[in-house]
XYZ file of C-alpha atoms in Angstrom:
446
model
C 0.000 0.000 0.000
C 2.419 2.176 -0.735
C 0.451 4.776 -2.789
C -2.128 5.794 0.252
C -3.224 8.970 0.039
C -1.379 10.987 3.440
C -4.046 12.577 5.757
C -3.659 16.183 4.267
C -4.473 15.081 1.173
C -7.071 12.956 1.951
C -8.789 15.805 3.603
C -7.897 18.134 0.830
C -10.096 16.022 -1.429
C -12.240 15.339 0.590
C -13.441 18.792 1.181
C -13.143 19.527 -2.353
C -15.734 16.842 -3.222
C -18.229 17.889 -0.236
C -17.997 21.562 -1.996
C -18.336 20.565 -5.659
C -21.676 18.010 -5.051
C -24.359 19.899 -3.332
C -27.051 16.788 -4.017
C -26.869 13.232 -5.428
C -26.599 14.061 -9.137
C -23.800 15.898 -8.414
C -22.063 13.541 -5.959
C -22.561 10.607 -8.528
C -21.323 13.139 -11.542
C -17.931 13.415 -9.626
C -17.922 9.890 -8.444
C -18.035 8.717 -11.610
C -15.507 11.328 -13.511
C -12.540 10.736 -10.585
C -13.574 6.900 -11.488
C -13.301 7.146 -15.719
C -9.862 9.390 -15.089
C -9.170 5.895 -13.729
C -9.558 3.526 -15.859
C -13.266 2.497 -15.234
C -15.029 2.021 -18.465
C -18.992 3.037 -18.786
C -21.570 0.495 -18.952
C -25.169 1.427 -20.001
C -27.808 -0.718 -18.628
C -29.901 -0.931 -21.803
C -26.875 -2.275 -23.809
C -25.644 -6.109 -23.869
C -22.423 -6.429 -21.620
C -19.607 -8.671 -21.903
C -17.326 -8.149 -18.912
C -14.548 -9.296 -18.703
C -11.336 -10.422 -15.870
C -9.164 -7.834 -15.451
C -11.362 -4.790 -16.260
C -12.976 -1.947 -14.264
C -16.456 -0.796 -14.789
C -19.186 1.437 -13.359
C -22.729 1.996 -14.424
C -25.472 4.652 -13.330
C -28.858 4.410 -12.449
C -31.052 7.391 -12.225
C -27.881 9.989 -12.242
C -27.550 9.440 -8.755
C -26.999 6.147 -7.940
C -23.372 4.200 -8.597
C -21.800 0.950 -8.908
C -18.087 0.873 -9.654
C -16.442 -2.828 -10.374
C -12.722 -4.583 -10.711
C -13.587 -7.803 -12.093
C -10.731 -9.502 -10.779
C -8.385 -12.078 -12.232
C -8.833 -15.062 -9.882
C -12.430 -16.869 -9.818
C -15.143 -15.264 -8.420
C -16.325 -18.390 -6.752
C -13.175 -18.409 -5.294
C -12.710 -15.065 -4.047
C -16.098 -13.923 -3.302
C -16.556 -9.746 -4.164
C -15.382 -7.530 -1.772
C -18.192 -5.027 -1.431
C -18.332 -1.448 0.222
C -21.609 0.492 0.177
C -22.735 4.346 1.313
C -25.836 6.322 0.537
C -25.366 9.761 -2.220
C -28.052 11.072 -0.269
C -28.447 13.716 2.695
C -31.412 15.714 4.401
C -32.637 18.742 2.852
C -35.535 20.917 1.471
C -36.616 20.010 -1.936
C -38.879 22.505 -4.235
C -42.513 22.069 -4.873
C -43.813 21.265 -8.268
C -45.695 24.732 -8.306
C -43.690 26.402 -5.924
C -43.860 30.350 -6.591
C -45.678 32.186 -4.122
C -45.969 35.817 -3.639
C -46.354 36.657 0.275
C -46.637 40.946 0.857
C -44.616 41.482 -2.218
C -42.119 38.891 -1.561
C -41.366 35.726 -3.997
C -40.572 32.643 -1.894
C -40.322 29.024 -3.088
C -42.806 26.482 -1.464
C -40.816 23.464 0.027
C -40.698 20.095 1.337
C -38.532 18.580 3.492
C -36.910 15.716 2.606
C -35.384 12.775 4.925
C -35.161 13.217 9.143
C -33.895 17.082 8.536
C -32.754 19.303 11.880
C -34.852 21.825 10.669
C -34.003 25.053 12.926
C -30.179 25.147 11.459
C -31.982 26.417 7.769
C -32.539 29.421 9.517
C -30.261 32.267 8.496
C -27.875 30.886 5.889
C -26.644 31.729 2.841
C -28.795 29.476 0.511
C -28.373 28.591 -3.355
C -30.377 25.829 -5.424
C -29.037 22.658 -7.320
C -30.215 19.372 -8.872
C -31.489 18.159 -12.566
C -33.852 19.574 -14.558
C -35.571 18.000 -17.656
C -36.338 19.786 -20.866
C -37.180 19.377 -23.885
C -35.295 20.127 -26.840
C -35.052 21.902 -30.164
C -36.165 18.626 -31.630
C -38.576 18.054 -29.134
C -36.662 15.052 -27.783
C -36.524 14.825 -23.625
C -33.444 15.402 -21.894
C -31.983 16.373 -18.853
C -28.729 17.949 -17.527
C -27.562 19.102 -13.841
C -27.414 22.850 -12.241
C -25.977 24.516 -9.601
C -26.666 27.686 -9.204
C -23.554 28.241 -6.661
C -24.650 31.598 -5.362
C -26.284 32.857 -2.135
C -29.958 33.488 -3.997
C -32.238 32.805 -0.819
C -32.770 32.848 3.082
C -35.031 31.573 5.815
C -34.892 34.459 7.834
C -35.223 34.011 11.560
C -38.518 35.507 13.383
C -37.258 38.510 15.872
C -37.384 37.372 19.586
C -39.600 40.554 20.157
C -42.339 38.300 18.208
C -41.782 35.667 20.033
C -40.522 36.150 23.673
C -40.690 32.246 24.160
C -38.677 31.598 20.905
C -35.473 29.723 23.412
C -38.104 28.093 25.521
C -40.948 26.828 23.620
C -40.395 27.606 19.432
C -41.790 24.263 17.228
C -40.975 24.617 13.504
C -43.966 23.924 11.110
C -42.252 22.540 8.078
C -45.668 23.637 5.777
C -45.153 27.702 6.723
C -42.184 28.666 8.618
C -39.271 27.626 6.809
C -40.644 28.777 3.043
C -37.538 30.811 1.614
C -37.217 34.184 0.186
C -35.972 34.797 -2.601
C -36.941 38.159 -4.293
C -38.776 41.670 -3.351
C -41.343 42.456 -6.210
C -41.564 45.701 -7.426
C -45.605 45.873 -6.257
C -47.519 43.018 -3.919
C -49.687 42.696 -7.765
C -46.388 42.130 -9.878
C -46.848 39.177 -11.851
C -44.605 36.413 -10.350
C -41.696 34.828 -12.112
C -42.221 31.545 -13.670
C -39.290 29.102 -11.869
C -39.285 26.757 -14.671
C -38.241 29.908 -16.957
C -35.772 30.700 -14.362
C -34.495 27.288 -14.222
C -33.883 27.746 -18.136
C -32.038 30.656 -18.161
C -29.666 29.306 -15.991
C -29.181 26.156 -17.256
C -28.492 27.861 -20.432
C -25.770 30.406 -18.791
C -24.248 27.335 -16.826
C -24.152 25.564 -20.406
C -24.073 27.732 -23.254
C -25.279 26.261 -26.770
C -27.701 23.486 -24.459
C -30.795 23.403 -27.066
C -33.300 24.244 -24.389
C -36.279 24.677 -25.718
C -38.568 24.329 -22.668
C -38.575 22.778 -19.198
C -40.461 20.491 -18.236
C -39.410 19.443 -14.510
C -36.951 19.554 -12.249
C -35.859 17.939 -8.758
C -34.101 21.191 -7.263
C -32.882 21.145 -3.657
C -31.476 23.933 -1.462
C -28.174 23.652 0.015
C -26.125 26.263 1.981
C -23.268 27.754 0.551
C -20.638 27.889 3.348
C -17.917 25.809 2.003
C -16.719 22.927 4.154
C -13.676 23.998 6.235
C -11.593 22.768 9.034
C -12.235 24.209 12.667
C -10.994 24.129 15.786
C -8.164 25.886 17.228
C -5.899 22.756 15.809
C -8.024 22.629 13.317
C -9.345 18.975 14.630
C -12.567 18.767 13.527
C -14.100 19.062 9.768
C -17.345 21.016 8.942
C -19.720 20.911 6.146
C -23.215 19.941 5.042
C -23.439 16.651 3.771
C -20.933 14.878 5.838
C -23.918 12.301 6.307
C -22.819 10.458 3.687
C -20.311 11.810 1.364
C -17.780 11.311 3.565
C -18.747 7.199 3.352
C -18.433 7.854 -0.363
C -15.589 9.495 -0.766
C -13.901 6.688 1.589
C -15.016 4.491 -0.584
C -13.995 5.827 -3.723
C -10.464 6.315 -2.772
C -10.068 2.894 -0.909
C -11.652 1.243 -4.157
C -8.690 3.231 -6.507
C -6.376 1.544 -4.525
C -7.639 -2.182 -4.980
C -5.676 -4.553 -7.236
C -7.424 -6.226 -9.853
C -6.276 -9.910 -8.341
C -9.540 -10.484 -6.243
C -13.406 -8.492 -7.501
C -14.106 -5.770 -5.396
C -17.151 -3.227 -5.883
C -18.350 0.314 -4.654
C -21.930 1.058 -4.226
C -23.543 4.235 -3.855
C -27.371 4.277 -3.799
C -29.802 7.150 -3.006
C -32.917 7.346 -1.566
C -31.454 5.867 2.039
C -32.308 8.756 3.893
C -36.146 8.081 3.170
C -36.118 4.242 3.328
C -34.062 3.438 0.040
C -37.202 2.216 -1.620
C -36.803 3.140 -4.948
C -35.655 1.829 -8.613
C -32.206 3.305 -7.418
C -32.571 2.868 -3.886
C -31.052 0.158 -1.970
C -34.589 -1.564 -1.692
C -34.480 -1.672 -5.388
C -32.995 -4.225 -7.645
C -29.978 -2.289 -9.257
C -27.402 -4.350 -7.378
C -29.196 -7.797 -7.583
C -29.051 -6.864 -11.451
C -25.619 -5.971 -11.867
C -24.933 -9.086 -9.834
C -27.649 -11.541 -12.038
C -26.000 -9.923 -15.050
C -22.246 -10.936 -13.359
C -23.406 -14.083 -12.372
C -26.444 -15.520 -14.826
C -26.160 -18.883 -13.365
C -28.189 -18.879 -9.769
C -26.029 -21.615 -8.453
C -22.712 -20.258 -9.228
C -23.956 -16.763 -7.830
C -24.916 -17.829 -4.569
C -21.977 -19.848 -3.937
C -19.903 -16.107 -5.086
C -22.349 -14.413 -2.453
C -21.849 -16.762 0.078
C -17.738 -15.865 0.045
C -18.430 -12.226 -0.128
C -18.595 -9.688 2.846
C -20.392 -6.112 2.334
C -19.050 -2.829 4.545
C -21.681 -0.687 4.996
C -19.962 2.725 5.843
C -22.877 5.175 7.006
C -21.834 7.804 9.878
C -22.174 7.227 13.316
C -23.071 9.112 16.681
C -20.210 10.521 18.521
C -20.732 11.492 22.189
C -21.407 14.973 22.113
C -20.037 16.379 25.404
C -22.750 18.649 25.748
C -25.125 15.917 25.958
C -23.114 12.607 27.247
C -26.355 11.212 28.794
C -27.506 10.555 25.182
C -25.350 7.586 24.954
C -24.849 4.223 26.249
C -22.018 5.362 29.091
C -19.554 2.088 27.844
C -20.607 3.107 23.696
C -19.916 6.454 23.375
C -17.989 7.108 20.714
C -15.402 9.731 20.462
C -13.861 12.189 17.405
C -10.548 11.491 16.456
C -10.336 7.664 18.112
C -11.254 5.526 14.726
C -13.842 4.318 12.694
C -17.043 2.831 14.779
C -18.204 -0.665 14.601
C -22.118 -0.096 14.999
C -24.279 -2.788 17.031
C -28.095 -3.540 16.884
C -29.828 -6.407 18.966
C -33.248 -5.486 16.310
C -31.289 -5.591 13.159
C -31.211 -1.942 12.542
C -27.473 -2.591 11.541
C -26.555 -5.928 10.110
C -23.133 -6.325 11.748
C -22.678 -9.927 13.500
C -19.741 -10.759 15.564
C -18.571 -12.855 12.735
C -17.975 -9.756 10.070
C -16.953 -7.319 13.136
C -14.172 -9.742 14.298
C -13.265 -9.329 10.222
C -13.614 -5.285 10.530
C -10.894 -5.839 13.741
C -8.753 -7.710 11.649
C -8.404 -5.212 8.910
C -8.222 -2.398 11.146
C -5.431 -3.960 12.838
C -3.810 -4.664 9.937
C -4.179 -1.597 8.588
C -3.156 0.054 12.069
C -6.234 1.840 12.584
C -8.124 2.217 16.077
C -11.531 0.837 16.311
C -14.771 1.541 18.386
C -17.993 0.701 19.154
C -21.442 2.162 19.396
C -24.802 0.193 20.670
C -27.594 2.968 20.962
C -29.193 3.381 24.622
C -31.375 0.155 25.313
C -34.415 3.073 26.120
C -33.847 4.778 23.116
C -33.923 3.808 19.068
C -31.490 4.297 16.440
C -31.006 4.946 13.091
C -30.377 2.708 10.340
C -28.307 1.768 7.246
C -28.411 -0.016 3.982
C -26.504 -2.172 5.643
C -29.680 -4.384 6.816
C -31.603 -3.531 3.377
C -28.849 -5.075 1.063
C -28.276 -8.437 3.735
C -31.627 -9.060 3.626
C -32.147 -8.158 -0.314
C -28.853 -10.422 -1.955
C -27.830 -12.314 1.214
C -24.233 -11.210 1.679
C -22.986 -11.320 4.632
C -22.654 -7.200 6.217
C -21.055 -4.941 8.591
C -22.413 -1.150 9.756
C -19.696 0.858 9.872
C -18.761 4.845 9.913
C -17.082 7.864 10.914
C -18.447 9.512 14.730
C -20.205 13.037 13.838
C -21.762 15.769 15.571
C -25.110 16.909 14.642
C -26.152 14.558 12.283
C -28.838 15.702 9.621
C -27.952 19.370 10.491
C -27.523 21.901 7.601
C -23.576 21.896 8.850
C -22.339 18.453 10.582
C -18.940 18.128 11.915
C -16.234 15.026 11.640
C -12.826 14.373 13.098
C -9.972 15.172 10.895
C -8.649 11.678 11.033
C -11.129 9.237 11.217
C -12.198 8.974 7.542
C -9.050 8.599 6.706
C -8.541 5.301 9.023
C -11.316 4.055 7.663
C -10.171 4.932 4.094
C -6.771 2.533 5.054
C -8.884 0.398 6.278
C -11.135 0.089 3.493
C -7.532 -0.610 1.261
C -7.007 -3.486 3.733
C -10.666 -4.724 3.002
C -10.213 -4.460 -0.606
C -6.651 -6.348 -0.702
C -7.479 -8.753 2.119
C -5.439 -11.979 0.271
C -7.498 -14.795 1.818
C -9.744 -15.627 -0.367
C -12.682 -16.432 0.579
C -13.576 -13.862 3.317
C -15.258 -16.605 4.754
C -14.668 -18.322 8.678
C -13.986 -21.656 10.068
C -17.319 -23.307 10.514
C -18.810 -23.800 14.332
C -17.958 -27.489 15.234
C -21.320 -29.300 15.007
């Protein structure tokens, strides 16, 4: 391993690919560019493949779900797939279909909140608008292309504490009326408002100049705050930025998967949809990976002996013990910043790891001289979950949950350690170069 990526420049890129992929379209555009700079070659699902040993691929679904692949030289039935999964999707506010509304004089966007959002961070920030929009063409064919407006072009401003003496005490957020953004004083509270699919089109035709746009049809926009992610912290410890929940799962993944040989098959997932229940066509309730794997493996016998020998990391954040709030926790499963990626635990299933795949995770951290922790929520309280559990249950491959500790997950602005996605990132190398082959474990004597 003796091209890893050192921690400054881990973080380096790391921050730059928080920055440059505001929602899933763009996260999966940049996934799959770094990829193709690397040697991964395109597949398109409605052509006929014929992969082959020794070659990388990745294929798309929806723009904003990924699979990247080394078919590797030695057998698959031998070797098993070395998987590692994340989610391209984070909490946010999404526009309405017929959003425009004109309140006193003053054009704001209806909104709807998508995924388990902290809502009361939107407040006050610096907001711009990205996603894909669909059009049609000069030829009247259907297309669609990605925008990012990448300027401060609304606000959710804050109501005065004169209003609302109790505001510290007592405030609820309605997500219907009190976080609808503003965007634009009209001239007069009659002015005619602007259409946002026209607006839409005029920027996707400044952001791409010659784009035959002849009308818009649709769009899936999302708001995102335009703060770029920094480091913080008087030595500068910890990393800030929205999204961290889970781009900083994919990113590990991306750079631990450019670092696998092409000896033994290993494979990146990305899916979307996770942080609403990944049931969708390119969710990781959906089929795409049971395809790509029924298209790898046509024969159903040979593919569940390859499952069988293959081992899944699901790399999703995880909880650190905030100090403010230590009671929150478990007192003997509190994970802390800076100490190492976090095995996560779940008596109900809500993460798939079994002692069996976590005594695996130990060995390649080891290996890969990386600390290791572990979080099991309060027995009184629930937790969150993964595709981790989804794609166990879905293909039958045997799973560990996995991930980075974070402050104030689903916030508008989360905060990491400096150095724990880059353990796991080592540690994902390990995974991906483990030599035994199959990942497999000595059988309980009957």
């Amino acid at each position: 391993m003796t091209n890893l990526l050192s921690l400054d420049d881990f973080n380096s890129g790391l921050l730059q690919f928080l920055g440059a992929s505001p929602t899933p379209f763009h996260a999966t555009a940049n996934l799959a560019k770094r990829l193709i700079s690397a040697g991964f070659e395109p597949l398109y699902e409605g052509d006929a493949w014929q992969l082959e040993p020794g070659k990388r691929y990745l294929v798309t679904r929806n723009d904003s779900s990924i699979i990247a692949f080394i078919y590797g030289k030695s057998p698959l039935v031998e070797t098993g797939i070395r998987v590692l999964g994340a989610h391209t999707d984070s909490p946010c506010l999404k526009v309405k279909p017929q959003a425009e509304l004109n309140r006193r004089g003053y054009f704001q966007l209806g909104v709807e909140v998508y995924g388990g959002a902290l809502l009361a961070p939107w407040y006050d920030r610096d907001l711009s608008m990205a996603g894909r929009v669909s059009y049609r063409d000069n030829q009247g064919q259907i297309a669609s292309a990605l925008i990012d407006f990448g300027r401060a072009i609304a606000i959710i401003p804050s109501l005065a504490i004169h209003l609302d003496r109790e505001a510290n005490n007592l405030r609820t957020i309605n997500a219907q009326k009190d976080i609808v953004p503003l965007l634009l004083q009209l001239p007069a509270e009659d002015t005619a408002l602007p259409d946002f699919r026209t607006l839409l089109q005029v920027e996707l035709q400044r952001q791409h100049p010659g784009l035959p746009v002849a009308q818009v049809l649709d769009y899936e926009i999302s708001l995102y705050d335009t703060q770029a992610p920094a480091f913080v912290g008087l030595e500068q410890d910890f990393i800030a930025s929205a999204r961290i929940d889970n781009l900083l799962s994919c990113y590990i993944g991306l750079q631990s998967l450019l670092q696998a040989g092409n000896e033994v098959s290993s494979l990146l997932i990305c899916t979307d949809h996770e942080e609403v229940g990944s049931a969708s066509c390119c969710g990781a309730k959906g089929p795409m990976l049971q395809q790509f794997l029924d298209r790898l493996l046509p024969e159903v016998d040979q593919r569940v002996r390859v499952i069988e020998r293959s081992m899944m990391i699901s790399a999703d954040n995880a909880h650190g013990i905030h100090p403010n709030f230590m009671d929150k926790h478990d007192e003997n499963h509190g994970p802390l910043l800076n100490r190492g990626p976090v095995i996560k635990v779940n008596a109900n299933q809500r993460y798939a790891t079994t002692s069996e795949t976590s005594a695996l995770f130990r060995l390649f951290c080891e290996k890969a001289d990386v600390p290791v922790q572990a979080f099991v929520a309060r027995t009184d309280m629930g937790c969150g979950s993964t595709i981790g559990p989804v794609v166990a249950s879905e293909v039958g491959i045997k799973t560990i949950d996995v991930g980075c500790p974070t402050f104030a997950m689903h916030s508008i602005r989360e905060l990491a350690g400096t150095k724990d996605g880059w353990w796991l990132y080592k540690t994902g190398v390990e995974f991906f170069n483990y030599a035994k082959a199959p990942i497999a474990l000595v059988a309980l004597p009957k």
